[in-house]
Amino acid sequence: MPDDAAALDAAAARAAAEEESAFSHTAVDPDATAAYGDHPDQVIDFYAPHVEVVPGVPAPLVVVLHGGAWRAPYDRRHISPFADYLARRGFAVASVEYRRGGGAGEGGGGGADAGAGAGAVAGRWPDTFDDVAAALEALPALVREILPQADPRRMVVTGHSAGGHLALWVAARHLLPADAPWRTDRPAPLRGVVALAPIADLAVAEKLDVCGGAVLQLLGGELGFAERQPYADPALLLPTGIATTLVQGRADLVVPQAVAESYADAAAKAGEVVGLTLLEDVGHFPLIDPAADACAVVAEEIAQLAW
């Protein structure tokens, strides 16, 4: 059907243009970087607020978790213009790096060898989760030392794509199985979570083959998925009791709208209201592109929770 083919071509062209715009910005160096562990990827970049929104009042702290399908080629540098954008709007920003796995061609499709061993070699399981948990625990002390103009008591966690998954997971650590090493005895002291095009429901994302098998790679293949999903899937860790908003482009071809909607539905069934902001004619990358109108929507959603 020619009309359908033309529509698909147009959607793909728009998605490519959005990605090109988001990655066209020069990386922005942080004001400071601090380690929360010994591995080179166990670091946090700090961006001081450029303006004082409320005179004499410390700035809210926004914790940024970058995306990239939990894969090593995609690090925090690509999201540094977004971190700087938030700092220019008066937020203190902590951009977290964490250990990730190999490239898009890495295995993870199942079989005995794709279980615990594959995940461990890739550096995703359990390292990604170890690092994000450790970073959040180290943050308050680091912020007091490095960003005295920030108020860690007004903390919002945001993340894009795979980072959105991690942001939702951070807010749910008190709901993890009792034997989980990352489980906390109480909810995280957060004002809220703003998850951007998040891989929020791992089962739905796996069925849709989001990012070319990224979910199976995260958990170490099909055997790893079955064993590890209860420890890793935010859609199974509800209700969190923490204010949560999802921001999703309706035209997202990378992480389809159905993934966010499934998480919101799961939250509702658990008795929790999760905000779902759907943006028309917006794909995956404008949410973190300072040149895009969608980025301003994201900043406003963060502000509503932070202040």
mmCIF file of C-alpha atoms in Angstrom:
data_model
loop_
_atom_site.group_PDB
_atom_site.id
_atom_site.type_symbol
_atom_site.label_atom_id
_atom_site.label_comp_id
_atom_site.label_asym_id
_atom_site.label_seq_id
_atom_site.Cartn_x
_atom_site.Cartn_y
_atom_site.Cartn_z
ATOM 1 C CA MET A 1 0.000 0.000 0.000
ATOM 2 C CA PRO A 2 1.805 3.115 -1.225
ATOM 3 C CA ASP A 3 0.165 5.455 1.302
ATOM 4 C CA ASP A 4 1.288 3.287 4.212
ATOM 5 C CA ALA A 5 4.788 3.063 2.782
ATOM 6 C CA ALA A 6 4.934 6.832 2.388
ATOM 7 C CA ALA A 7 3.759 7.333 5.961
ATOM 8 C CA LEU A 8 6.402 4.943 7.266
ATOM 9 C CA ASP A 9 9.079 6.703 5.248
ATOM 10 C CA ALA A 10 7.966 10.071 6.578
ATOM 11 C CA ALA A 11 7.969 8.800 10.166
ATOM 12 C CA ALA A 12 11.446 7.326 9.749
ATOM 13 C CA ALA A 13 12.742 10.554 8.210
ATOM 14 C CA ARG A 14 11.323 12.601 11.069
ATOM 15 C CA ALA A 15 12.833 10.249 13.642
ATOM 16 C CA ALA A 16 16.231 10.504 11.946
ATOM 17 C CA ALA A 17 16.033 14.303 11.910
ATOM 18 C CA GLU A 18 15.096 14.365 15.599
ATOM 19 C CA GLU A 19 18.022 12.135 16.486
ATOM 20 C CA GLU A 20 20.402 14.228 14.423
ATOM 21 C CA SER A 21 19.240 17.397 16.183
ATOM 22 C CA ALA A 22 19.569 15.890 19.656
ATOM 23 C CA PHE A 23 23.113 14.706 18.961
ATOM 24 C CA SER A 24 24.201 17.873 17.167
ATOM 25 C CA HIS A 25 24.888 19.797 20.373
ATOM 26 C CA THR A 26 28.406 20.084 21.689
ATOM 27 C CA ALA A 27 28.937 18.119 24.889
ATOM 28 C CA VAL A 28 28.962 20.385 27.936
ATOM 29 C CA ASP A 29 31.667 19.882 30.528
ATOM 30 C CA PRO A 30 30.400 19.687 34.112
ATOM 31 C CA ASP A 31 31.420 22.049 36.882
ATOM 32 C CA ALA A 32 32.768 19.088 38.831
ATOM 33 C CA THR A 33 33.019 15.307 38.669
ATOM 34 C CA ALA A 34 33.212 12.965 41.645
ATOM 35 C CA ALA A 35 33.696 9.224 41.966
ATOM 36 C CA TYR A 36 31.340 6.981 43.906
ATOM 37 C CA GLY A 37 33.472 3.856 43.303
ATOM 38 C CA ASP A 38 36.748 2.621 41.882
ATOM 39 C CA HIS A 39 35.637 1.783 38.330
ATOM 40 C CA PRO A 40 36.114 4.543 35.702
ATOM 41 C CA ASP A 41 32.375 4.497 34.995
ATOM 42 C CA GLN A 42 31.460 5.015 38.645
ATOM 43 C CA VAL A 43 31.369 8.808 38.488
ATOM 44 C CA ILE A 44 28.839 11.623 38.726
ATOM 45 C CA ASP A 45 29.009 14.916 36.833
ATOM 46 C CA PHE A 46 27.711 17.960 38.682
ATOM 47 C CA TYR A 47 26.225 21.081 37.081
ATOM 48 C CA ALA A 48 25.630 24.114 39.285
ATOM 49 C CA PRO A 49 22.444 26.125 38.748
ATOM 50 C CA HIS A 50 23.027 29.112 36.478
ATOM 51 C CA VAL A 51 20.247 31.200 38.017
ATOM 52 C CA GLU A 52 18.614 31.511 41.408
ATOM 53 C CA VAL A 53 14.927 30.858 40.802
ATOM 54 C CA VAL A 54 13.844 31.716 44.352
ATOM 55 C CA PRO A 55 16.282 34.149 46.016
ATOM 56 C CA GLY A 56 17.922 32.671 49.078
ATOM 57 C CA VAL A 57 16.394 29.216 48.534
ATOM 58 C CA PRO A 58 18.676 26.293 47.557
ATOM 59 C CA ALA A 59 18.018 24.803 44.141
ATOM 60 C CA PRO A 60 16.254 21.475 43.739
ATOM 61 C CA LEU A 61 18.539 18.614 42.760
ATOM 62 C CA VAL A 62 17.774 16.763 39.513
ATOM 63 C CA VAL A 63 19.456 13.395 39.125
ATOM 64 C CA VAL A 64 19.878 12.493 35.448
ATOM 65 C CA LEU A 65 20.235 8.895 34.278
ATOM 66 C CA HIS A 66 21.180 8.677 30.619
ATOM 67 C CA GLY A 67 19.825 6.172 28.128
ATOM 68 C CA GLY A 68 21.417 4.138 25.375
ATOM 69 C CA ALA A 69 19.874 0.685 25.870
ATOM 70 C CA TRP A 70 22.240 -0.028 28.788
ATOM 71 C CA ARG A 71 25.009 -0.379 26.166
ATOM 72 C CA ALA A 72 28.612 0.732 26.646
ATOM 73 C CA PRO A 73 28.928 2.913 23.509
ATOM 74 C CA TYR A 74 26.362 5.343 24.941
ATOM 75 C CA ASP A 75 27.653 7.275 27.920
ATOM 76 C CA ARG A 76 26.599 10.386 29.833
ATOM 77 C CA ARG A 77 28.276 12.792 27.393
ATOM 78 C CA HIS A 78 25.352 12.604 24.981
ATOM 79 C CA ILE A 79 22.960 13.870 27.648
ATOM 80 C CA SER A 80 25.251 16.646 28.937
ATOM 81 C CA PRO A 81 23.511 19.364 26.849
ATOM 82 C CA PHE A 82 20.249 18.349 28.535
ATOM 83 C CA ALA A 83 21.913 18.500 31.970
ATOM 84 C CA ASP A 84 23.239 21.951 31.142
ATOM 85 C CA TYR A 85 19.785 22.981 29.915
ATOM 86 C CA LEU A 86 18.327 22.091 33.305
ATOM 87 C CA ALA A 87 21.111 23.970 35.094
ATOM 88 C CA ARG A 88 20.347 27.044 33.018
ATOM 89 C CA ARG A 89 16.769 26.825 34.260
ATOM 90 C CA GLY A 90 17.876 26.962 37.876
ATOM 91 C CA PHE A 91 18.252 23.313 38.827
ATOM 92 C CA ALA A 92 21.303 21.716 40.380
ATOM 93 C CA VAL A 93 22.070 18.623 38.326
ATOM 94 C CA ALA A 94 23.839 15.350 39.045
ATOM 95 C CA SER A 95 24.404 13.247 35.913
ATOM 96 C CA VAL A 96 25.196 9.659 36.843
ATOM 97 C CA GLU A 97 27.458 7.342 34.887
ATOM 98 C CA TYR A 98 27.186 3.597 35.406
ATOM 99 C CA ARG A 99 28.621 0.405 33.974
ATOM 100 C CA ARG A 100 26.958 -0.848 30.810
ATOM 101 C CA GLY A 101 27.206 -3.767 28.391
ATOM 102 C CA GLY A 102 28.587 -4.238 24.903
ATOM 103 C CA GLY A 103 27.344 -2.932 21.563
ATOM 104 C CA ALA A 104 24.131 -3.530 19.637
ATOM 105 C CA GLY A 105 25.440 -6.735 18.071
ATOM 106 C CA GLU A 106 26.087 -8.395 21.414
ATOM 107 C CA GLY A 107 24.370 -11.707 22.075
ATOM 108 C CA GLY A 108 21.634 -12.324 24.578
ATOM 109 C CA GLY A 109 19.019 -14.211 22.651
ATOM 110 C CA GLY A 110 18.690 -17.161 25.015
ATOM 111 C CA GLY A 111 20.063 -20.613 25.639
ATOM 112 C CA ALA A 112 22.120 -21.855 28.555
ATOM 113 C CA ASP A 113 25.054 -19.634 27.718
ATOM 114 C CA ALA A 114 22.820 -16.560 27.664
ATOM 115 C CA GLY A 115 21.915 -16.845 31.329
ATOM 116 C CA ALA A 116 23.958 -15.545 34.233
ATOM 117 C CA GLY A 117 27.264 -15.833 32.428
ATOM 118 C CA ALA A 118 26.311 -13.680 29.438
ATOM 119 C CA GLY A 119 24.919 -10.943 31.627
ATOM 120 C CA ALA A 120 27.998 -10.913 33.861
ATOM 121 C CA VAL A 121 30.405 -10.716 30.932
ATOM 122 C CA ALA A 122 28.386 -7.891 29.381
ATOM 123 C CA GLY A 123 28.728 -5.853 32.555
ATOM 124 C CA ARG A 124 25.007 -5.155 32.853
ATOM 125 C CA TRP A 125 23.917 -7.655 35.474
ATOM 126 C CA PRO A 126 24.352 -6.965 38.248
ATOM 127 C CA ASP A 127 26.803 -4.108 37.648
ATOM 128 C CA THR A 128 24.366 -1.577 36.193
ATOM 129 C CA PHE A 129 22.040 -1.993 39.166
ATOM 130 C CA ASP A 130 24.920 -2.058 41.663
ATOM 131 C CA ASP A 131 26.169 1.247 40.295
ATOM 132 C CA VAL A 132 22.877 3.118 40.164
ATOM 133 C CA ALA A 133 22.053 2.079 43.718
ATOM 134 C CA ALA A 134 25.520 3.059 44.958
ATOM 135 C CA ALA A 135 25.409 6.408 43.153
ATOM 136 C CA LEU A 136 22.098 7.387 44.713
ATOM 137 C CA GLU A 137 23.340 6.417 48.144
ATOM 138 C CA ALA A 138 26.527 8.472 47.726
ATOM 139 C CA LEU A 139 24.758 11.528 46.324
ATOM 140 C CA PRO A 140 23.661 13.396 49.472
ATOM 141 C CA ALA A 141 27.191 13.594 50.891
ATOM 142 C CA LEU A 142 28.704 14.475 47.519
ATOM 143 C CA VAL A 143 26.130 17.202 46.938
ATOM 144 C CA ARG A 144 26.807 18.780 50.313
ATOM 145 C CA GLU A 145 30.505 18.890 49.446
ATOM 146 C CA ILE A 146 30.360 19.876 45.769
ATOM 147 C CA LEU A 147 27.064 21.725 45.262
ATOM 148 C CA PRO A 148 26.267 23.587 48.476
ATOM 149 C CA GLN A 149 23.695 25.640 46.554
ATOM 150 C CA ALA A 150 21.612 22.485 46.028
ATOM 151 C CA ASP A 151 18.991 21.017 48.319
ATOM 152 C CA PRO A 152 19.165 17.193 48.248
ATOM 153 C CA ARG A 153 15.916 17.112 50.229
ATOM 154 C CA ARG A 154 14.184 18.309 47.047
ATOM 155 C CA MET A 155 15.439 15.622 44.704
ATOM 156 C CA VAL A 156 13.817 14.553 41.454
ATOM 157 C CA VAL A 157 15.180 11.656 39.429
ATOM 158 C CA THR A 158 14.795 11.788 35.675
ATOM 159 C CA GLY A 159 16.039 9.435 33.001
ATOM 160 C CA HIS A 160 15.645 8.898 29.286
ATOM 161 C CA SER A 161 14.832 5.575 27.631
ATOM 162 C CA ALA A 162 16.957 2.948 29.449
ATOM 163 C CA GLY A 163 17.707 5.693 31.968
ATOM 164 C CA GLY A 164 13.967 6.128 32.429
ATOM 165 C CA HIS A 165 13.785 2.463 33.379
ATOM 166 C CA LEU A 166 16.524 3.022 35.936
ATOM 167 C CA ALA A 167 14.802 6.123 37.327
ATOM 168 C CA LEU A 168 11.611 4.139 37.942
ATOM 169 C CA TRP A 169 13.655 1.306 39.448
ATOM 170 C CA VAL A 170 15.376 3.720 41.854
ATOM 171 C CA ALA A 171 11.984 4.764 43.181
ATOM 172 C CA ALA A 172 10.952 1.141 43.732
ATOM 173 C CA ARG A 173 13.932 -0.295 45.604
ATOM 174 C CA HIS A 174 11.915 -0.638 48.813
ATOM 175 C CA LEU A 175 9.606 -3.024 46.928
ATOM 176 C CA LEU A 176 12.327 -5.353 45.667
ATOM 177 C CA PRO A 177 12.304 -9.004 46.765
ATOM 178 C CA ALA A 178 13.666 -9.503 50.254
ATOM 179 C CA ASP A 179 16.867 -11.128 48.990
ATOM 180 C CA ALA A 180 17.711 -8.303 46.580
ATOM 181 C CA PRO A 181 21.020 -6.629 47.507
ATOM 182 C CA TRP A 182 19.621 -3.227 46.468
ATOM 183 C CA ARG A 183 16.477 -3.377 48.599
ATOM 184 C CA THR A 184 15.968 -0.494 51.027
ATOM 185 C CA ASP A 185 13.848 -0.525 54.153
ATOM 186 C CA ARG A 186 11.949 2.601 53.197
ATOM 187 C CA PRO A 187 11.073 4.592 50.052
ATOM 188 C CA ALA A 188 13.795 6.789 48.597
ATOM 189 C CA PRO A 189 13.623 10.410 49.825
ATOM 190 C CA LEU A 190 12.504 11.776 46.459
ATOM 191 C CA ARG A 191 10.130 14.540 45.478
ATOM 192 C CA GLY A 192 9.360 12.499 42.420
ATOM 193 C CA VAL A 193 10.396 10.764 39.216
ATOM 194 C CA VAL A 194 10.046 12.071 35.665
ATOM 195 C CA ALA A 195 10.706 9.197 33.284
ATOM 196 C CA LEU A 196 11.234 10.161 29.636
ATOM 197 C CA ALA A 197 10.199 7.608 27.009
ATOM 198 C CA PRO A 198 11.117 4.983 29.592
ATOM 199 C CA ILE A 199 11.605 1.273 29.019
ATOM 200 C CA ALA A 200 9.163 1.015 31.878
ATOM 201 C CA ASP A 201 7.697 -2.447 31.370
ATOM 202 C CA LEU A 202 10.382 -4.962 30.528
ATOM 203 C CA ALA A 203 8.000 -7.701 29.442
ATOM 204 C CA VAL A 204 6.224 -5.459 26.925
ATOM 205 C CA ALA A 205 9.524 -4.000 25.733
ATOM 206 C CA GLU A 206 10.941 -7.492 25.200
ATOM 207 C CA LYS A 207 7.890 -8.540 23.180
ATOM 208 C CA LEU A 208 8.266 -5.419 21.028
ATOM 209 C CA ASP A 209 12.013 -6.051 20.638
ATOM 210 C CA VAL A 210 12.803 -2.540 21.841
ATOM 211 C CA CYS A 211 16.325 -1.479 20.847
ATOM 212 C CA GLY A 212 17.066 -4.799 19.190
ATOM 213 C CA GLY A 213 16.942 -7.203 22.110
ATOM 214 C CA ALA A 214 18.220 -4.760 24.714
ATOM 215 C CA VAL A 215 16.019 -6.116 27.495
ATOM 216 C CA LEU A 216 17.280 -9.674 27.094
ATOM 217 C CA GLN A 217 20.832 -8.336 26.953
ATOM 218 C CA LEU A 218 20.235 -6.395 30.189
ATOM 219 C CA LEU A 219 19.091 -9.488 32.049
ATOM 220 C CA GLY A 220 21.354 -12.062 30.413
ATOM 221 C CA GLY A 221 19.120 -13.773 27.879
ATOM 222 C CA GLU A 222 15.858 -15.661 28.183
ATOM 223 C CA LEU A 223 16.887 -17.644 31.258
ATOM 224 C CA GLY A 224 18.170 -14.490 32.910
ATOM 225 C CA PHE A 225 14.941 -12.684 32.098
ATOM 226 C CA ALA A 226 12.802 -15.282 33.855
ATOM 227 C CA GLU A 227 14.967 -15.250 36.974
ATOM 228 C CA ARG A 228 15.763 -11.546 37.147
ATOM 229 C CA GLN A 229 12.617 -9.780 36.012
ATOM 230 C CA PRO A 230 11.225 -9.555 39.599
ATOM 231 C CA TYR A 231 14.389 -7.672 40.588
ATOM 232 C CA ALA A 232 14.555 -5.373 37.592
ATOM 233 C CA ASP A 233 11.130 -4.639 36.099
ATOM 234 C CA PRO A 234 9.517 -1.434 37.412
ATOM 235 C CA ALA A 235 6.102 -2.605 36.207
ATOM 236 C CA LEU A 236 6.266 -5.366 38.822
ATOM 237 C CA LEU A 237 7.383 -3.015 41.602
ATOM 238 C CA LEU A 238 4.262 -1.013 42.380
ATOM 239 C CA PRO A 239 2.902 1.033 44.045
ATOM 240 C CA THR A 240 5.981 3.045 44.959
ATOM 241 C CA GLY A 241 4.248 5.824 46.868
ATOM 242 C CA ILE A 242 6.475 8.339 45.046
ATOM 243 C CA ALA A 243 5.034 10.926 42.666
ATOM 244 C CA THR A 244 5.782 9.736 39.149
ATOM 245 C CA THR A 245 5.254 11.259 35.724
ATOM 246 C CA LEU A 246 5.995 9.643 32.377
ATOM 247 C CA VAL A 247 6.636 11.866 29.360
ATOM 248 C CA GLN A 248 6.207 10.085 26.053
ATOM 249 C CA GLY A 249 6.166 11.108 22.410
ATOM 250 C CA ARG A 250 3.294 9.595 20.480
ATOM 251 C CA ALA A 251 5.541 9.288 17.417
ATOM 252 C CA ASP A 252 8.332 7.450 19.252
ATOM 253 C CA LEU A 253 9.652 4.644 17.041
ATOM 254 C CA VAL A 254 12.410 3.612 19.480
ATOM 255 C CA VAL A 255 10.386 2.996 22.650
ATOM 256 C CA PRO A 256 6.745 2.864 21.561
ATOM 257 C CA GLN A 257 3.975 4.523 23.540
ATOM 258 C CA ALA A 258 2.590 1.097 24.486
ATOM 259 C CA VAL A 259 5.498 0.538 26.901
ATOM 260 C CA ALA A 260 4.721 3.631 28.986
ATOM 261 C CA GLU A 261 0.989 2.941 28.835
ATOM 262 C CA SER A 262 1.514 -0.583 30.141
ATOM 263 C CA TYR A 263 3.418 0.767 33.156
ATOM 264 C CA ALA A 264 0.727 3.368 33.843
ATOM 265 C CA ASP A 265 -1.944 0.663 33.631
ATOM 266 C CA ALA A 266 0.002 -1.555 36.045
ATOM 267 C CA ALA A 267 0.296 1.351 38.471
ATOM 268 C CA ALA A 268 -3.443 2.014 38.294
ATOM 269 C CA LYS A 269 -4.175 -1.647 39.022
ATOM 270 C CA ALA A 270 -1.871 -1.361 42.049
ATOM 271 C CA GLY A 271 -3.846 1.650 43.283
ATOM 272 C CA GLU A 272 -1.371 4.331 42.253
ATOM 273 C CA VAL A 273 -1.937 7.247 39.889
ATOM 274 C CA VAL A 274 0.987 7.824 37.538
ATOM 275 C CA GLY A 275 0.968 10.866 35.304
ATOM 276 C CA LEU A 276 1.322 10.182 31.584
ATOM 277 C CA THR A 277 2.066 13.197 29.406
ATOM 278 C CA LEU A 278 1.735 12.274 25.742
ATOM 279 C CA LEU A 279 3.220 14.679 23.206
ATOM 280 C CA GLU A 280 1.815 14.807 19.686
ATOM 281 C CA ASP A 281 4.192 14.600 16.726
ATOM 282 C CA VAL A 282 7.157 13.968 19.038
ATOM 283 C CA GLY A 283 9.522 11.021 18.784
ATOM 284 C CA HIS A 284 12.192 9.625 21.071
ATOM 285 C CA PHE A 285 14.941 12.227 21.179
ATOM 286 C CA PRO A 286 13.258 15.656 21.435
ATOM 287 C CA LEU A 287 12.661 14.987 25.134
ATOM 288 C CA ILE A 288 16.376 15.546 25.801
ATOM 289 C CA ASP A 289 17.063 18.012 22.965
ATOM 290 C CA PRO A 290 17.477 21.585 24.266
ATOM 291 C CA ALA A 291 16.460 22.859 20.821
ATOM 292 C CA ALA A 292 13.090 21.089 20.922
ATOM 293 C CA ASP A 293 9.855 22.353 22.458
ATOM 294 C CA ALA A 294 9.389 18.959 24.105
ATOM 295 C CA CYS A 295 12.436 19.607 26.272
ATOM 296 C CA ALA A 296 10.720 22.635 27.810
ATOM 297 C CA VAL A 297 7.739 20.417 28.653
ATOM 298 C CA VAL A 298 10.105 18.027 30.424
ATOM 299 C CA ALA A 299 11.663 20.857 32.446
ATOM 300 C CA GLU A 300 8.202 22.018 33.511
ATOM 301 C CA GLU A 301 7.210 18.514 34.608
ATOM 302 C CA ILE A 302 10.382 18.354 36.707
ATOM 303 C CA ALA A 303 9.707 21.794 38.185
ATOM 304 C CA GLN A 304 6.179 20.837 39.208
ATOM 305 C CA LEU A 305 7.579 18.007 41.345
ATOM 306 C CA ALA A 306 10.751 19.728 42.527
ATOM 307 C CA TRP A 307 9.250 22.970 43.819
#
